[in-house]
PDB file of C-alpha atoms in Angstrom:
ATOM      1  CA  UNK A  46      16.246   0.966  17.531  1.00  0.00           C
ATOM      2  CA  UNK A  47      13.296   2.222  15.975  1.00  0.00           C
ATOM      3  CA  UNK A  48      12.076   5.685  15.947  1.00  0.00           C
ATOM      4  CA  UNK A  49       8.642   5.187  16.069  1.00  0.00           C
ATOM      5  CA  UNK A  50       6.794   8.337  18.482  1.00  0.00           C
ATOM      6  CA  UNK A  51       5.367   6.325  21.295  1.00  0.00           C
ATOM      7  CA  UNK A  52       7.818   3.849  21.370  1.00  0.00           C
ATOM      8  CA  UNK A  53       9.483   3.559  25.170  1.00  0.00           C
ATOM      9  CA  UNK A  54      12.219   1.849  26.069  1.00  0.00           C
ATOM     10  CA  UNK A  55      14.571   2.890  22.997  1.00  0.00           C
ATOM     11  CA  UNK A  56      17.592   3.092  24.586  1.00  0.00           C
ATOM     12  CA  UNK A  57      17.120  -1.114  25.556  1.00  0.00           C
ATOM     13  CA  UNK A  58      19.342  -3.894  24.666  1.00  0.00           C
ATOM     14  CA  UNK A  59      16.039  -6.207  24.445  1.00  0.00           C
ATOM     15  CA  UNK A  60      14.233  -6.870  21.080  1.00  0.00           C
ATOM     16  CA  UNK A  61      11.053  -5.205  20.128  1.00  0.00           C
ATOM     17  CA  UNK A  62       7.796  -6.504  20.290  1.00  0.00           C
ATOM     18  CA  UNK A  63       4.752  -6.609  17.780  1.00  0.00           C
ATOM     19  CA  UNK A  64       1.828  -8.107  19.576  1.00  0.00           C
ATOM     20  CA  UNK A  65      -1.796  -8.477  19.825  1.00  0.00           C
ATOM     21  CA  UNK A  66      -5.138 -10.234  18.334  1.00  0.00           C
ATOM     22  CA  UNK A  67      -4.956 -11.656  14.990  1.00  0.00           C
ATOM     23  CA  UNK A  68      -8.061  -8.763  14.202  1.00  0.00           C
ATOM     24  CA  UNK A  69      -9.697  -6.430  16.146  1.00  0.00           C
ATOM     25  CA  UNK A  70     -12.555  -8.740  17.266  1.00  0.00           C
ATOM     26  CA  UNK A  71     -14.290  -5.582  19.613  1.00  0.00           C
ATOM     27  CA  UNK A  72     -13.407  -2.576  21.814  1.00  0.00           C
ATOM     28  CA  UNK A  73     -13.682  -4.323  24.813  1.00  0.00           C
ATOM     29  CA  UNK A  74     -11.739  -7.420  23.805  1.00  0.00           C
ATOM     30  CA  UNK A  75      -8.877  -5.343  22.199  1.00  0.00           C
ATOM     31  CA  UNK A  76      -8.107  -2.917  25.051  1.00  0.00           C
ATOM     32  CA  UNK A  77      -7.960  -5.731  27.707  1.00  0.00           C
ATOM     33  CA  UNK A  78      -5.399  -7.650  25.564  1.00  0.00           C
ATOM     34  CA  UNK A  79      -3.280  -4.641  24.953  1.00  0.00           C
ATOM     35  CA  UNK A  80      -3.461  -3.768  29.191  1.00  0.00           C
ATOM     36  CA  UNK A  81      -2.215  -7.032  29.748  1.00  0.00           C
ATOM     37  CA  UNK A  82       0.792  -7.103  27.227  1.00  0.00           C
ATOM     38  CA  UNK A  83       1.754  -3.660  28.147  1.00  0.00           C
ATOM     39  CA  UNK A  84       2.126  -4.656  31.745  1.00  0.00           C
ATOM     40  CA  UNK A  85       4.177  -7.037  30.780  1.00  0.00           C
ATOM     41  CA  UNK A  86       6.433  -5.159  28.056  1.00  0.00           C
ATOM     42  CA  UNK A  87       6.831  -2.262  30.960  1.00  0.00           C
ATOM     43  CA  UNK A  88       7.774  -4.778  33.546  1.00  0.00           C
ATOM     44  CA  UNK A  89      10.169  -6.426  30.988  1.00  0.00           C
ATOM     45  CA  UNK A  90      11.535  -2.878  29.880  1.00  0.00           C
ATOM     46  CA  UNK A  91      10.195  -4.662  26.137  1.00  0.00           C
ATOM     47  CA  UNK A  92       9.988  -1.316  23.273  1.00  0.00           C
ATOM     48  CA  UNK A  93       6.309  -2.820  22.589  1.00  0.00           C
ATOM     49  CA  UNK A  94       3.772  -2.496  19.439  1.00  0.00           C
ATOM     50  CA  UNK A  95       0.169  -3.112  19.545  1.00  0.00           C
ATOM     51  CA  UNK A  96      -0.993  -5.455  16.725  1.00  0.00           C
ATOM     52  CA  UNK A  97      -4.394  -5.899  15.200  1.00  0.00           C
ATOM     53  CA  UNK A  98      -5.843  -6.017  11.853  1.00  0.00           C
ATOM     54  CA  UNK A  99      -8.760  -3.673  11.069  1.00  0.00           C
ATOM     55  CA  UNK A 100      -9.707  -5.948   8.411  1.00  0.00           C
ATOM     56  CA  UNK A 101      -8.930  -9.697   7.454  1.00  0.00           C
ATOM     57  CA  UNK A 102      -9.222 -10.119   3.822  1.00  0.00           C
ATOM     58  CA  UNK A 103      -7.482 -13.350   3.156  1.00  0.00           C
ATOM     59  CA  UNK A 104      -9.270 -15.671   3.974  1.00  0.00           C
ATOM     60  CA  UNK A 105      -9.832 -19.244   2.362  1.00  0.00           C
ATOM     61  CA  UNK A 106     -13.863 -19.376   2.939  1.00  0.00           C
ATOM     62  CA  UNK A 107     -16.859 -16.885   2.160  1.00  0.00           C
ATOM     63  CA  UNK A 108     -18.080 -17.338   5.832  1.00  0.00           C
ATOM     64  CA  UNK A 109     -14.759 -16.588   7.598  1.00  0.00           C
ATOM     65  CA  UNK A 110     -15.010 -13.355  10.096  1.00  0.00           C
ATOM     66  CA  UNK A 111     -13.222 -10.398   8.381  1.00  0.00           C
ATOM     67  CA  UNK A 112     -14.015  -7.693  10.810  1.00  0.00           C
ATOM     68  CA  UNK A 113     -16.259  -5.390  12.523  1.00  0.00           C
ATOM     69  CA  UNK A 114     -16.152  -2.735  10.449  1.00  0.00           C
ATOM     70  CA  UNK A 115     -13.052  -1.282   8.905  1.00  0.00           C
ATOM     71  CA  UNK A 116     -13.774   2.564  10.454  1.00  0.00           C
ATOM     72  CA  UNK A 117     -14.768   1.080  13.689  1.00  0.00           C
ATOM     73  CA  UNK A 118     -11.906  -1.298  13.529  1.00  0.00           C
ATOM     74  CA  UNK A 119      -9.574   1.535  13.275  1.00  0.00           C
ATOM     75  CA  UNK A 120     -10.802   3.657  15.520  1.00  0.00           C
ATOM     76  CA  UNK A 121     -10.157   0.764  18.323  1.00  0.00           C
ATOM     77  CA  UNK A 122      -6.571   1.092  17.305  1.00  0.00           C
ATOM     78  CA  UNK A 123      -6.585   4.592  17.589  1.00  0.00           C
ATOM     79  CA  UNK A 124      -7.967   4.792  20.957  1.00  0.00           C
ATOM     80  CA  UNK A 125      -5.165   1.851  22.553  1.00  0.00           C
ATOM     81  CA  UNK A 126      -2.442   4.297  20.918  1.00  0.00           C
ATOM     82  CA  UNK A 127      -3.633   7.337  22.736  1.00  0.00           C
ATOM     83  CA  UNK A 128      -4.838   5.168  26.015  1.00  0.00           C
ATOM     84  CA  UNK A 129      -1.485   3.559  26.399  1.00  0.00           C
ATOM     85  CA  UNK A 130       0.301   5.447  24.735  1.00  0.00           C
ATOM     86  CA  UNK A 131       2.079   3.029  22.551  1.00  0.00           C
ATOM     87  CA  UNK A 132       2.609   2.430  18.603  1.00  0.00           C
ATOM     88  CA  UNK A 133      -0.225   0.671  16.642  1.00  0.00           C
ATOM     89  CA  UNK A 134       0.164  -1.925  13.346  1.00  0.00           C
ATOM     90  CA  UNK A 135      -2.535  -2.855  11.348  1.00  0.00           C
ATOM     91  CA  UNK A 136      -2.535  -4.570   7.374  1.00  0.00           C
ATOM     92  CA  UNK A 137      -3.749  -2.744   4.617  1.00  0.00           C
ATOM     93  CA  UNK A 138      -4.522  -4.920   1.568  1.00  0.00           C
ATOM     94  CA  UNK A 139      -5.188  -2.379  -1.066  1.00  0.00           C
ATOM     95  CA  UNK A 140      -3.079   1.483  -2.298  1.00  0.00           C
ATOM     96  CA  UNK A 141      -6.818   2.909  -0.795  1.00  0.00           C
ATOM     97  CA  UNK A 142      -6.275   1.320   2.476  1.00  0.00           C
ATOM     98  CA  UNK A 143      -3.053   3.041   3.086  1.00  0.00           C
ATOM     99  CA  UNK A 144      -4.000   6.703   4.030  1.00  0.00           C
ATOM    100  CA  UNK A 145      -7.065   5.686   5.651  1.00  0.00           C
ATOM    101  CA  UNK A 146      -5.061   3.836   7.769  1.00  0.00           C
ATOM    102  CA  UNK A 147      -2.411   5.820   8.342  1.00  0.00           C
ATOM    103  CA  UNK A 148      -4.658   8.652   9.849  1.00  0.00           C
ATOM    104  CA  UNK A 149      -5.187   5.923  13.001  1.00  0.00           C
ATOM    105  CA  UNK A 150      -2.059   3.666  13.097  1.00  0.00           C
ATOM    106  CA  UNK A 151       1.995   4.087  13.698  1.00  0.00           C
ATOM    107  CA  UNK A 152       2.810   0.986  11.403  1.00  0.00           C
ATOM    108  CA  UNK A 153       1.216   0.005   8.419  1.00  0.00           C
ATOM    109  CA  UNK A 154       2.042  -3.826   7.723  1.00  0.00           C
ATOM    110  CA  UNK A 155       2.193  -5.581   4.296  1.00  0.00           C
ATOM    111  CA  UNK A 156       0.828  -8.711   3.975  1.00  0.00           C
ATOM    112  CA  UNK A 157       3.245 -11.463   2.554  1.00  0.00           C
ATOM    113  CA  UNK A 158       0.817 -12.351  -0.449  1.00  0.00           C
ATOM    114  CA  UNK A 159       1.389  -8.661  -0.623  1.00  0.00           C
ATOM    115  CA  UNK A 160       4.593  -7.914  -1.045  1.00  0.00           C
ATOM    116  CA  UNK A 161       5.495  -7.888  -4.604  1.00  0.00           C
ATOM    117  CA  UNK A 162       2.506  -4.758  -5.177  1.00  0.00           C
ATOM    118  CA  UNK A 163       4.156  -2.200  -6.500  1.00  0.00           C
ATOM    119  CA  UNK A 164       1.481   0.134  -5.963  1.00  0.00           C
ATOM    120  CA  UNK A 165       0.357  -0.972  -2.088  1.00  0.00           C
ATOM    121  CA  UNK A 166       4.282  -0.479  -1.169  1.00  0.00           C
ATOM    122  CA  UNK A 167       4.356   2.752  -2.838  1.00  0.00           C
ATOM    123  CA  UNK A 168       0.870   4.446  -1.069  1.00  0.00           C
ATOM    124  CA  UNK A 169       2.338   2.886   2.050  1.00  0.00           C
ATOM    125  CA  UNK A 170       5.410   4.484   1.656  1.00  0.00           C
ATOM    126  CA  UNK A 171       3.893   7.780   0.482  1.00  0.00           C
ATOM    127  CA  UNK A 172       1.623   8.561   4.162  1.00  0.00           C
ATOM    128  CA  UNK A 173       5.302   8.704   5.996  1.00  0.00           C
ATOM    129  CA  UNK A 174       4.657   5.816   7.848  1.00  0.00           C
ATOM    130  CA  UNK A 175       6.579   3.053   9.288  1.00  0.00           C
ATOM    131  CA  UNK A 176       6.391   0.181   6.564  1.00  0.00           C
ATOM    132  CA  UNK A 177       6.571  -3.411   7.852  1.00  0.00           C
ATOM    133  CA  UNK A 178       6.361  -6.208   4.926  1.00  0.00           C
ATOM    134  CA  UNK A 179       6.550  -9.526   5.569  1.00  0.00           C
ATOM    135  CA  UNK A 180       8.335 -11.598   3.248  1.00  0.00           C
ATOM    136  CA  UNK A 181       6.256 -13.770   0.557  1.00  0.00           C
ATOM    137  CA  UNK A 182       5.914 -17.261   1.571  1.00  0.00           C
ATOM    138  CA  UNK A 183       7.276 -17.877  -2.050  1.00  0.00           C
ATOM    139  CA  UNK A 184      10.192 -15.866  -1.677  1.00  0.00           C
ATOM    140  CA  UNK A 185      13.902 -15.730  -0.711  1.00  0.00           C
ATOM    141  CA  UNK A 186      15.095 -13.039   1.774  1.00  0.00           C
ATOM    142  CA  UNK A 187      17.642 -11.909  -0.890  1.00  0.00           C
ATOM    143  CA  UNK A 188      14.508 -10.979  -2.978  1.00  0.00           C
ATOM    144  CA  UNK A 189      13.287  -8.655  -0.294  1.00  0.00           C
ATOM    145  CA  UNK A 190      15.850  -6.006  -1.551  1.00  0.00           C
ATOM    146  CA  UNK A 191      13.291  -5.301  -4.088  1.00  0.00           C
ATOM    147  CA  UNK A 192      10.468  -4.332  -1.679  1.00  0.00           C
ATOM    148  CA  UNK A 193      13.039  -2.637   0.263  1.00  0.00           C
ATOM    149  CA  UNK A 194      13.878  -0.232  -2.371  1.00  0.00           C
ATOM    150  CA  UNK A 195      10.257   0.206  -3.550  1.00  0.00           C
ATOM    151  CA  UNK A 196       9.231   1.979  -0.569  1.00  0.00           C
ATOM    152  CA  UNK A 197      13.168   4.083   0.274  1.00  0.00           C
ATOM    153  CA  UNK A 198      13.049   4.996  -3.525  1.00  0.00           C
ATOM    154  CA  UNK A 199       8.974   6.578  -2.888  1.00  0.00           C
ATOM    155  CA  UNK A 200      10.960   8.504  -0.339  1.00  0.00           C
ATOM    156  CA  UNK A 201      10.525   6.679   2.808  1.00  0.00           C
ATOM    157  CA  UNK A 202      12.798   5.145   4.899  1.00  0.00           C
ATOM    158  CA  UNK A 203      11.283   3.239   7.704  1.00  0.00           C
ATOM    159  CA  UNK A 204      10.864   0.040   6.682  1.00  0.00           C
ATOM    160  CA  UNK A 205      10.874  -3.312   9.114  1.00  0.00           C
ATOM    161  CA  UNK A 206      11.218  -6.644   6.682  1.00  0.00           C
ATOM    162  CA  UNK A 207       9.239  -9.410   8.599  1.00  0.00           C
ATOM    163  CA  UNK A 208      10.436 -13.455   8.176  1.00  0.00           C
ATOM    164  CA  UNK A 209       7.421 -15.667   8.499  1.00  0.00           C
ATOM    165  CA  UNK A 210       8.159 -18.893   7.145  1.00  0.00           C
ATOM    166  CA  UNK A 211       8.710 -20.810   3.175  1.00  0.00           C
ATOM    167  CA  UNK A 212       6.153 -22.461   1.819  1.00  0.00           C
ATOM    168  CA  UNK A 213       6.772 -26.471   2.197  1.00  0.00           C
ATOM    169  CA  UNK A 214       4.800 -28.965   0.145  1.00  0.00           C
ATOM    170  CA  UNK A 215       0.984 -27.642   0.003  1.00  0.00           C
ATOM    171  CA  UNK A 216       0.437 -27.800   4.313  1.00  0.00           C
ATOM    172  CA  UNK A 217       3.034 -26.660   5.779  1.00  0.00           C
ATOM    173  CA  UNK A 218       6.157 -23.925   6.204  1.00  0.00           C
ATOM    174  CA  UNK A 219       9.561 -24.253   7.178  1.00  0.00           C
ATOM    175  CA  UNK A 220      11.738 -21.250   8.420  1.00  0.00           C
ATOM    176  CA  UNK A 221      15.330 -20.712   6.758  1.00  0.00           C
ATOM    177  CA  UNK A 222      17.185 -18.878   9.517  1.00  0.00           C
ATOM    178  CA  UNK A 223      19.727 -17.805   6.797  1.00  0.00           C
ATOM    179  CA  UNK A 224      16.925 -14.969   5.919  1.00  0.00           C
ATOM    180  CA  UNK A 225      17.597 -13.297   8.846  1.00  0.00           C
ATOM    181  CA  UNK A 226      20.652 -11.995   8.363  1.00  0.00           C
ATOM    182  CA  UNK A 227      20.689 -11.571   5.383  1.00  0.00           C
ATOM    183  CA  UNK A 228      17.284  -9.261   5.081  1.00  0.00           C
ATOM    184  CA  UNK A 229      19.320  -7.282   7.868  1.00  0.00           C
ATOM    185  CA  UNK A 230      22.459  -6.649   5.354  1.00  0.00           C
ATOM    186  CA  UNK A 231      19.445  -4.366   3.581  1.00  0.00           C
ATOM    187  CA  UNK A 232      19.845  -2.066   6.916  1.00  0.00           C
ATOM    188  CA  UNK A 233      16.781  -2.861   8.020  1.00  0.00           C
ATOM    189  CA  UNK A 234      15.291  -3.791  11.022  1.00  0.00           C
ATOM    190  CA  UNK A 235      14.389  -7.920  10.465  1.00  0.00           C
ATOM    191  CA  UNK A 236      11.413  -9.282  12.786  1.00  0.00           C
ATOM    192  CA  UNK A 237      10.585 -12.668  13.157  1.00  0.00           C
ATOM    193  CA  UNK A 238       6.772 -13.669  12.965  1.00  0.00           C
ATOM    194  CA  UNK A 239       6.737 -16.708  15.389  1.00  0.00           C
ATOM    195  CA  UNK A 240       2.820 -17.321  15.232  1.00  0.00           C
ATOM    196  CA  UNK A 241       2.037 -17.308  11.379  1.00  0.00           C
ATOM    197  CA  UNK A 242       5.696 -19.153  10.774  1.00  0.00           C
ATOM    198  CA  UNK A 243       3.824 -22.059  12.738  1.00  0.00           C
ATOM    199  CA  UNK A 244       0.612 -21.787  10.193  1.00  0.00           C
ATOM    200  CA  UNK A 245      -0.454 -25.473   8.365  1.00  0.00           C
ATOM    201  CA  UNK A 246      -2.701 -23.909   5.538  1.00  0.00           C
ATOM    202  CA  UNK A 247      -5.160 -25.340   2.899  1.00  0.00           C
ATOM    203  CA  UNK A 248      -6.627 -27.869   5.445  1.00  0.00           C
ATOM    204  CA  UNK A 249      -9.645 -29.676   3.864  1.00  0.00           C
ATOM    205  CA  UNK A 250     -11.765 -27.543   6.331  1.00  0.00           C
ATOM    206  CA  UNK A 251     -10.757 -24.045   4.863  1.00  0.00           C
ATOM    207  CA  UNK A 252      -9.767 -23.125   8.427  1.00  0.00           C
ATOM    208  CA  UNK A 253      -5.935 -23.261   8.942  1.00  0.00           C
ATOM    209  CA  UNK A 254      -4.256 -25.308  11.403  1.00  0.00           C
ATOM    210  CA  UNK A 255      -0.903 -24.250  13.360  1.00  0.00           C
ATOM    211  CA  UNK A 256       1.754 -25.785  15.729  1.00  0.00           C
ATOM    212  CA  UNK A 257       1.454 -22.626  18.587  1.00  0.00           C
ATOM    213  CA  UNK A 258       3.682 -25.313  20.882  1.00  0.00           C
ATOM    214  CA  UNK A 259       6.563 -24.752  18.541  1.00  0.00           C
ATOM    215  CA  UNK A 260       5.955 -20.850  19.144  1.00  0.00           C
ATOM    216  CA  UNK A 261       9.356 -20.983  21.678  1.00  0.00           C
ATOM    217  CA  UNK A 262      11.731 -22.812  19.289  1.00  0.00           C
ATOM    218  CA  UNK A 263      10.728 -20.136  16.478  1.00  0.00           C
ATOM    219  CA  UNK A 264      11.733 -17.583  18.664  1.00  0.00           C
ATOM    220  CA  UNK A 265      14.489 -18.338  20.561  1.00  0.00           C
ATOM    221  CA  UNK A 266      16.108 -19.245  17.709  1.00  0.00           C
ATOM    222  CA  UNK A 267      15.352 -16.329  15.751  1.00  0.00           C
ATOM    223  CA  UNK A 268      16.356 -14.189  18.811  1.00  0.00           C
ATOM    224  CA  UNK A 269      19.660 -16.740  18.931  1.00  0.00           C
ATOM    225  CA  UNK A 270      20.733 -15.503  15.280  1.00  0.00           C
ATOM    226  CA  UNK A 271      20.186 -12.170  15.407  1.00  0.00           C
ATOM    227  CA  UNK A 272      16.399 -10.801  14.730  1.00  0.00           C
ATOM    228  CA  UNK A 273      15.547  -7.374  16.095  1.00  0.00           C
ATOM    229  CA  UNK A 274      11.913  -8.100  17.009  1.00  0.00           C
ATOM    230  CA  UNK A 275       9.590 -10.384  17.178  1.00  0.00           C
ATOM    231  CA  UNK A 276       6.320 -10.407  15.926  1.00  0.00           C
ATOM    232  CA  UNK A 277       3.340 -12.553  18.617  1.00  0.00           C
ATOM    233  CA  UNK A 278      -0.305 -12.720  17.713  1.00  0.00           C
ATOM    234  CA  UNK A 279      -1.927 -13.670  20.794  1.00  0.00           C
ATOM    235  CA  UNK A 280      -5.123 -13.427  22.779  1.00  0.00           C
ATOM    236  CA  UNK A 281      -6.687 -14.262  26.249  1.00  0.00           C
ATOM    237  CA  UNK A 282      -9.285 -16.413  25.205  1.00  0.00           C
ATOM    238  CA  UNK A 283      -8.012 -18.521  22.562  1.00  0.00           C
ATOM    239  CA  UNK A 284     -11.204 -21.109  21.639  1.00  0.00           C
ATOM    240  CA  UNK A 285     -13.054 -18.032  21.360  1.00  0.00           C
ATOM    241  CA  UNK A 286     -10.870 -16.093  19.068  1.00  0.00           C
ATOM    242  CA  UNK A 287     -12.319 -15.449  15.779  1.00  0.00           C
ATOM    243  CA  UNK A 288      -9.227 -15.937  13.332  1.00  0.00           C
ATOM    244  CA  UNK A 289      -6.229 -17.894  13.728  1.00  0.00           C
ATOM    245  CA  UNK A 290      -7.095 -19.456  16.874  1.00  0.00           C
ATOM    246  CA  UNK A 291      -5.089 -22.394  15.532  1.00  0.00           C
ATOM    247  CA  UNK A 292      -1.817 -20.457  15.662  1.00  0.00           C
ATOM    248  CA  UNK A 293      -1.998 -18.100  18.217  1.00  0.00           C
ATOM    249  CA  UNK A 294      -0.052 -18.093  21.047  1.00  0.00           C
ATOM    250  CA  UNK A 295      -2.057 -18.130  24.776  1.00  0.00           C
ATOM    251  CA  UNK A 296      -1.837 -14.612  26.557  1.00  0.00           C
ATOM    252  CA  UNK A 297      -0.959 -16.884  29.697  1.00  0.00           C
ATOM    253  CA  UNK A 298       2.436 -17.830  28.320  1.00  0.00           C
ATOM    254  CA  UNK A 299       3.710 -14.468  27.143  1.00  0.00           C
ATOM    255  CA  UNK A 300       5.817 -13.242  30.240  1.00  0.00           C
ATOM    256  CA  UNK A 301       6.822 -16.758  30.875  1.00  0.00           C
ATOM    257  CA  UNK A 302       8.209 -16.808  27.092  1.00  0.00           C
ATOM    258  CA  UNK A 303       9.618 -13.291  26.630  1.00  0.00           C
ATOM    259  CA  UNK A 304      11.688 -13.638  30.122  1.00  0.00           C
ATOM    260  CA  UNK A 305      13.513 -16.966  28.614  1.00  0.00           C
ATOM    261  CA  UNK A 306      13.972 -14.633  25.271  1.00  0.00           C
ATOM    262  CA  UNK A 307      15.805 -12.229  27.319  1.00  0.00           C
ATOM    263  CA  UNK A 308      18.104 -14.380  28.363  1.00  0.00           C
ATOM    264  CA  UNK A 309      18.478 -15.919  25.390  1.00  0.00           C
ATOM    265  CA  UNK A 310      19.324 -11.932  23.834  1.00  0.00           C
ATOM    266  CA  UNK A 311      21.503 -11.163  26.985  1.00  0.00           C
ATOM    267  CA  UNK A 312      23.802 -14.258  25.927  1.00  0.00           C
ATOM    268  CA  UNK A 313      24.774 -12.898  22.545  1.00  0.00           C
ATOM    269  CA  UNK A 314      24.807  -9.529  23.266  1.00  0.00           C
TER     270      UNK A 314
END
């Protein structure tokens, strides 16, 4: 399990959890979400991970919402890991992002476009942190090793690889269950990102679409062959939401959804 400080439950059988907002949309909004899942993860004895991006920086239009600030942002995140007590993700996006980030979060998450930077793996690597990349869209798992290396080689070795889907035909993404496995042969712990796996992007309106009612095939199955967390944007107020709404999965559904996972995990255990 992972050795992140703040993470409970370490001692489990159950997966781990990375969950929250797609971005930190407010203070208000943010700490109610992370109350709710953290009743839930304690209940469910679930080692849980707030998730929330300080910042959203790709995005296909001008006019999409990005953040509220990247300091402000961060400082949200800060304040949920002290309140609750629990580990905090967030992406960074550029090698400058990495130990300003790092000052307020527990993870710092790579972006699949991402992945391939040399120097963004690197400063991530260099604060000490807990490294999660997500694997390129455009890659294969096997070519994870890479990104994998980059960071133990910098002299860190906490790294999480995250699955979240092949790029299929210009709309759409397929998931190759094959990855997961294999990205675990690197000794790493694999997660499975069951919200952005579901994505359809460059729709005609610049806003990308999603298929959040295939959220529980994604992860059972990714639970079924193995994956050591899952990764779950979600929020309490979906049509609201002010990024991947499309995708997300409702904050209604979570305990209904992690309970079947459990049993799911319990049955290859």
């Amino acid at each position: 399990m992972l050795n992140i400080p703040k993470l409970k439950y370490t001692n489990t059988q159950n997966f781990f959890l990375m969950a929250g907002p797609c971005a930190i949309e407010g203070e208000d909004i943010a700490l109610r979400i992370a109350e709710k899942i953290i009743t839930i993860t304690d209940k469910l004895e679930i080692p849980y991970i707030f998730k929330g991006s300080f910042k959203k920086a790709n995005r296909s239009r001008k006019d999409s919402f990005t953040g509220i600030g990247d300091e402000k942002a961060l400082k949200i995140l800060e304040r949920i890991g002290k309140e609750f007590n629990v580990p905090t993700v967030t992406d960074i996006h550029e090698s400058t992002d990495a130990a300003m980030a790092a000052a307020y979060v527990d993870v710092l998450q790579i972006p699949a476009f991402l992945c391939r930077q040399t120097d963004l793996l690197v400063a991530a690597a260099e604060t000490g942190k807990f490294v999660n990349v997500k694997k390129g869209q455009f890659l294969s798992a096997g070519s994870m090793k890479f990104a994998v290396d980059k960071i133990i080689e910098s002299g860190n070795n906490n790294v999480i690889l995250t699955d979240r889907g092949n790029t299929f035909g210009y709309q759409d993404l397929i998931v190759d269950y094959r990855g997961i496995p294999e990205m675990r042969s690197f000794n790493v712990p694999v997660v499975m990102d069951c919200t952005h796996s579901l994505q359809q992007p460059n729709q005609a309106s610049g806003v990308t679409g999603g298929k959040p009612a295939l959220i529980e095939t994604i992860a059972k199955a990714a639970i079924a062959v193995g994956a050591d967390g899952l990764f779950i944007e979600t929020h309490d107020d979906i049509k609201n939401a002010k990024s991947d709404a499309a995708n997300m999965l409702d904050l209604t559904l979570l305990e209904d959804l992690l309970k079947k996972l459990i049993r799911v995990r319990q049955s290859i255990l």
